[in-house]
Amino acid sequence: MYKFGIAILCTILVFLSFSQTSVEKETDSFYTAYIAADNNFTKAIFLSDNAGDDEVKIAAFEKVYKQSLLEFTVLLPGLKKNNLDSLYFMASVKTGLIHDYFDSSQLAKIAYTNAIKIKERLPQIADSFLFQPLLFAGSIYYRTGEFDSALLYLKKAEAIKTNYTQKLQEEQRLYNLLGVLSYETGNLDQSLNYVEKAIENMSVTNSNEKALLINYQLNIASILSKLERYAEAEAALQQTNQDEIYKDEINHKLGYICLKTARPGEAIRYFDKVKYPNTKKIIDLLLNKSKAYQNLNEPDSATYYLLKAKTENLKWNGSKKNISNGIIFKQEAEQLVIKKEYRNALALYQQSILQFSNTFSNTSTDANPETFSGTFAFIDLFNVLTAKGDVLKQLHDETKDIKQLEDALNAYRSGFKLAAYVEKTYNSDEARLFLGKIKHTVHSKPIDISLQLYDLTHKKEFLEEAYLFDQRNKASVLSFNIQVKEIKTLHKETNELIQKEALLKSGITRLSIKTATITDTGELQKNYASIRNTEIELEQIQEKIQQDPAWQQKSSIDQIPPVATLQKKLDPATTLLSYHLSENELLILLISSNQFEYFKSPVDSAFFTNIELLKKSLASTAADSRYAGTAAATSLYEKLMLPLQARMLQKKRLIIIPDDELNYLPFEVLQDANKKYLLEKFAIQYQFSTALISKQNHSPSRYGILAFAPFASHEYEGPDGERFSMLPGSKEETGQFKGTVLSDSIATKFAFLQQANRYNIVHLATHASVNNTEPMRSFISFYPGSPDYKLYAREIYDLDLDSLQLIILSACETGSGQLVKGEGLMSLSRAFTYAGCPNIITSLWKAEDKTTAFITGRLHYYLSKKYTKDHALQQAKLDLLQSNEIDPRLKSPNYWAHLIFIGNYEPGRHTNNWWWMAIVLIAGAFVYSVISRKKPRSKNRA
């Protein structure tokens, strides 16, 4: 219900000031009739504001409102016929408002859209008058499930609001609606921003606004639930639990939380308390009840409530496409899957897809959406496409019909193509990571189906499909951002929007870092509000950038190279190994210049236990501790390397793309049956995904090496009281190569920010701190001579390091961080990759100062000799193992294996040039033989 304050009267007075001249030229009767209708409209608004819950007063208000509607309806044709556009515009808006109040949505929509068209002929009327018809038309389109149209109108209303510094009436409704629309499409963090902004813009002065406030708070709880922040959502609901008006909604949402946290019995107890009046909210309640009973394994009750939901949905939504109908079909299908009625379930899944997709209409169960556009229930559609793929796989297992297995793969293809589309529509990493979490729950299934098809058909295309699914589920957020960054880098000098975007991102970073230092609750809330508002402004800028056709074309290019393309890049001495880890199986994809194979083996809890044991053993460098990881390293070698051994007899280099828990391990420490380290056999480099192999920097660096050693000579205490010990090895570390070395007080954060992108190599020999709870708060320490001496991960993400070729992070744990399934470690090294630096040598754990200095010193020596980066690091570590200068106790892997290389692949010089050398040798031999034959013979003298 919409009830509007006396402020509407102000719009009429303003309107009369600029329309008086035209009205005087028309028949006085039209003007008189308009004033009469408008007087009743204003009177009705006044009565509404004072009616409260008094039914008699509400009836009196509605009677006057209906009278006003009748008068405007009679007047509208005459205003249109006589071209009285100003009056026609205002009368249309108010007609729409009254229809909206009486829930005549279709008539209200016609009135609003009519007013919007009229406004195009009235440039003299301020755009602020267009705000309400755009807002309420968008609201109606949202309520009828037409998300594209809703977004179009709401974004136009938002653009008007952006141009006005003063508050516009009902603007809080705009932000709430944008939040709800973002919620429907799965962009949950932005949804939270918008609804919180709606609350911030409210001025609660009457019971209607208090009711709206509670409604918005309930929306916050719904968003938190979807974000799986259930404890916060429950706390938010408990705060509003005293309000009797919203008791039903609160109990419904509390029941939903119980349902999502595996408490179906408790969920039903909450659902049973809900006594909705005649409202379409009953559909969701019945669906949730059905799901709860299904989880309790009570199929009869589940079916009963599902049928009731179907009846209610037909009553409220008729036969048109709608999300509730899609959920109904999906839950019906799930019930049939439990009974193993796969064919009937498949038909229902197809009907569900039709409901969730705004353009797809093919009822054939072997058809899937291939292209996507606009705004719709992305997550629901993804879930039903993958569920369809799963049931097709089960049907194949029963019938052995290979077409059903191919159809299953096609359903997954469609689902993951949708996910790639959605990833591009989101404007925040948080939203993309949340989508990645959803993808990760099913990402093993299409890989397994692809390999099963390959085994059955021996067609390489299915093996390639397994590879593509594997890579698209590895660091997809990072890969996408690097792609976008490269596109924007090409235009950053000229594009004002890109420059504005960069400024807003930096602003968010500064505010986010400041948050940790604020203790006053009021100031903290202001800071959060500033972050929220800036994030909303940032989204508006990003939406404009994405409207550029050139950007759309470049961003649509698939970044995963085909296997054939990859093979051409690899020299004969190199093998790429991509690992895929599921709960009970290990998959290894092997690619070289002339090989493309896969290996699968079962894994159990012992495998994961060994990963953890090896990880802990490597991280232990206490003086009295001994390395205890040999047994785990040998056991893991048998799983991770032994099956491939025969395929790599002539190989000298490995590119390893790890997965999930394997990200914690340096493969160099794995040991064969003879206790020989993998380091001794191969130069090893790591990469997040094949999408990032051979990424090129855009502009050449001007200088050589820049090094920072802020703690080379002294220990320091920062202005914030944090103490940093001296790193005497860093002086030796940075003094062994030719370049610019900044140590102690001149090794500042400011110097790094000013100079880093001018150099080919940057070497940081310093302290670092990893925050596994909030990865963006991990930091690298520079000389603490000012309050701003920590370089936070969030700041690194904002940097442009597109000229820097290699950064060496000789600091503790820069390669470690929070593990995000499918995306990898949220480490400081990942932040530098995001910033544009393609090559990073980083540390996985806190290591001993002296061995680190030795390795990095030898590393620079070999780099100066033009070794490839992986080979240079390998040789530096081998030198340590063979050196008489190093105490034997410091030669166990926990002292040398912490440094790893992540980055671009470069073909080896020896393998790349062997054929030139062969040609030279052959040519030389040929020339020699020719010369030898032509040489004159000596003559004997008498």
mmCIF file of C-alpha atoms in Angstrom, residues 423-429 432 477-506 537-557 559 695-699 797-802 834-836:
data_model
loop_
_atom_site.group_PDB
_atom_site.id
_atom_site.type_symbol
_atom_site.label_atom_id
_atom_site.label_comp_id
_atom_site.label_asym_id
_atom_site.label_seq_id
_atom_site.Cartn_x
_atom_site.Cartn_y
_atom_site.Cartn_z
ATOM 1 C CA GLU A 423 30.169 -13.186 -13.410
ATOM 2 C CA LYS A 424 30.415 -10.370 -15.955
ATOM 3 C CA THR A 425 27.186 -8.724 -14.748
ATOM 4 C CA TYR A 426 28.451 -8.435 -11.169
ATOM 5 C CA ASN A 427 30.613 -5.485 -10.209
ATOM 6 C CA SER A 428 32.262 -6.778 -7.050
ATOM 7 C CA ASP A 429 34.638 -9.615 -6.241
ATOM 8 C CA ARG A 432 31.748 -13.232 -7.884
ATOM 9 C CA VAL A 477 37.512 -14.413 -10.365
ATOM 10 C CA LEU A 478 41.215 -13.576 -10.561
ATOM 11 C CA SER A 479 41.367 -14.431 -14.280
ATOM 12 C CA PHE A 480 38.319 -12.314 -15.039
ATOM 13 C CA ASN A 481 39.698 -9.333 -13.148
ATOM 14 C CA ILE A 482 43.060 -9.525 -14.890
ATOM 15 C CA GLN A 483 41.272 -9.668 -18.237
ATOM 16 C CA VAL A 484 39.197 -6.605 -17.328
ATOM 17 C CA LYS A 485 42.267 -4.800 -16.012
ATOM 18 C CA GLU A 486 44.119 -5.432 -19.282
ATOM 19 C CA ILE A 487 41.199 -4.077 -21.309
ATOM 20 C CA LYS A 488 40.995 -0.969 -19.149
ATOM 21 C CA THR A 489 44.767 -0.459 -19.167
ATOM 22 C CA LEU A 490 44.646 0.072 -22.920
ATOM 23 C CA HIS A 491 42.332 3.073 -22.406
ATOM 24 C CA LYS A 492 43.256 4.328 -18.944
ATOM 25 C CA GLU A 493 44.909 7.528 -20.190
ATOM 26 C CA THR A 494 41.843 8.750 -22.075
ATOM 27 C CA ASN A 495 38.815 7.223 -20.432
ATOM 28 C CA GLU A 496 37.456 9.494 -17.690
ATOM 29 C CA LEU A 497 35.131 6.778 -16.414
ATOM 30 C CA ILE A 498 38.036 4.390 -15.840
ATOM 31 C CA GLN A 499 39.941 7.107 -14.007
ATOM 32 C CA LYS A 500 36.855 7.836 -11.897
ATOM 33 C CA GLU A 501 36.489 4.125 -11.152
ATOM 34 C CA ALA A 502 40.103 3.964 -9.949
ATOM 35 C CA LEU A 503 39.563 6.947 -7.637
ATOM 36 C CA LEU A 504 36.436 5.397 -6.134
ATOM 37 C CA LYS A 505 38.208 2.077 -5.544
ATOM 38 C CA SER A 506 41.046 3.885 -3.808
ATOM 39 C CA GLU A 537 28.519 5.091 -6.829
ATOM 40 C CA LEU A 538 31.240 2.721 -8.060
ATOM 41 C CA GLU A 539 28.622 0.333 -9.434
ATOM 42 C CA GLN A 540 26.998 3.179 -11.362
ATOM 43 C CA ILE A 541 30.352 4.048 -12.966
ATOM 44 C CA GLN A 542 31.079 0.407 -13.783
ATOM 45 C CA GLU A 543 27.682 0.006 -15.409
ATOM 46 C CA LYS A 544 28.525 2.910 -17.718
ATOM 47 C CA ILE A 545 31.905 1.377 -18.572
ATOM 48 C CA GLN A 546 30.223 -1.912 -19.446
ATOM 49 C CA GLN A 547 27.900 -0.187 -21.893
ATOM 50 C CA ASP A 548 30.878 0.464 -24.183
ATOM 51 C CA PRO A 549 30.526 -2.005 -27.127
ATOM 52 C CA ALA A 550 34.327 -2.373 -27.356
ATOM 53 C CA TRP A 551 34.473 -3.373 -23.695
ATOM 54 C CA GLN A 552 31.631 -5.871 -24.180
ATOM 55 C CA GLN A 553 33.342 -7.453 -27.167
ATOM 56 C CA LYS A 554 36.728 -7.829 -25.482
ATOM 57 C CA SER A 555 35.331 -9.020 -22.156
ATOM 58 C CA SER A 556 33.339 -11.782 -23.859
ATOM 59 C CA ILE A 557 36.489 -13.522 -25.125
ATOM 60 C CA GLN A 559 40.496 -16.608 -21.615
ATOM 61 C CA LYS A 695 50.073 -12.903 -20.041
ATOM 62 C CA GLN A 696 52.178 -10.021 -21.310
ATOM 63 C CA ASN A 697 52.873 -6.684 -19.688
ATOM 64 C CA HIS A 698 51.739 -3.669 -21.682
ATOM 65 C CA SER A 699 54.648 -1.300 -21.250
ATOM 66 C CA TYR A 797 44.689 -4.719 -5.610
ATOM 67 C CA ASP A 798 44.242 -1.040 -6.564
ATOM 68 C CA LEU A 799 47.789 -0.634 -7.929
ATOM 69 C CA ASP A 800 48.833 -0.549 -11.587
ATOM 70 C CA LEU A 801 51.947 -2.717 -11.884
ATOM 71 C CA ASP A 802 51.634 -3.375 -15.594
ATOM 72 C CA TYR A 834 45.725 -8.890 -9.677
ATOM 73 C CA ALA A 835 47.649 -5.595 -9.811
ATOM 74 C CA GLY A 836 49.244 -6.573 -13.114
#
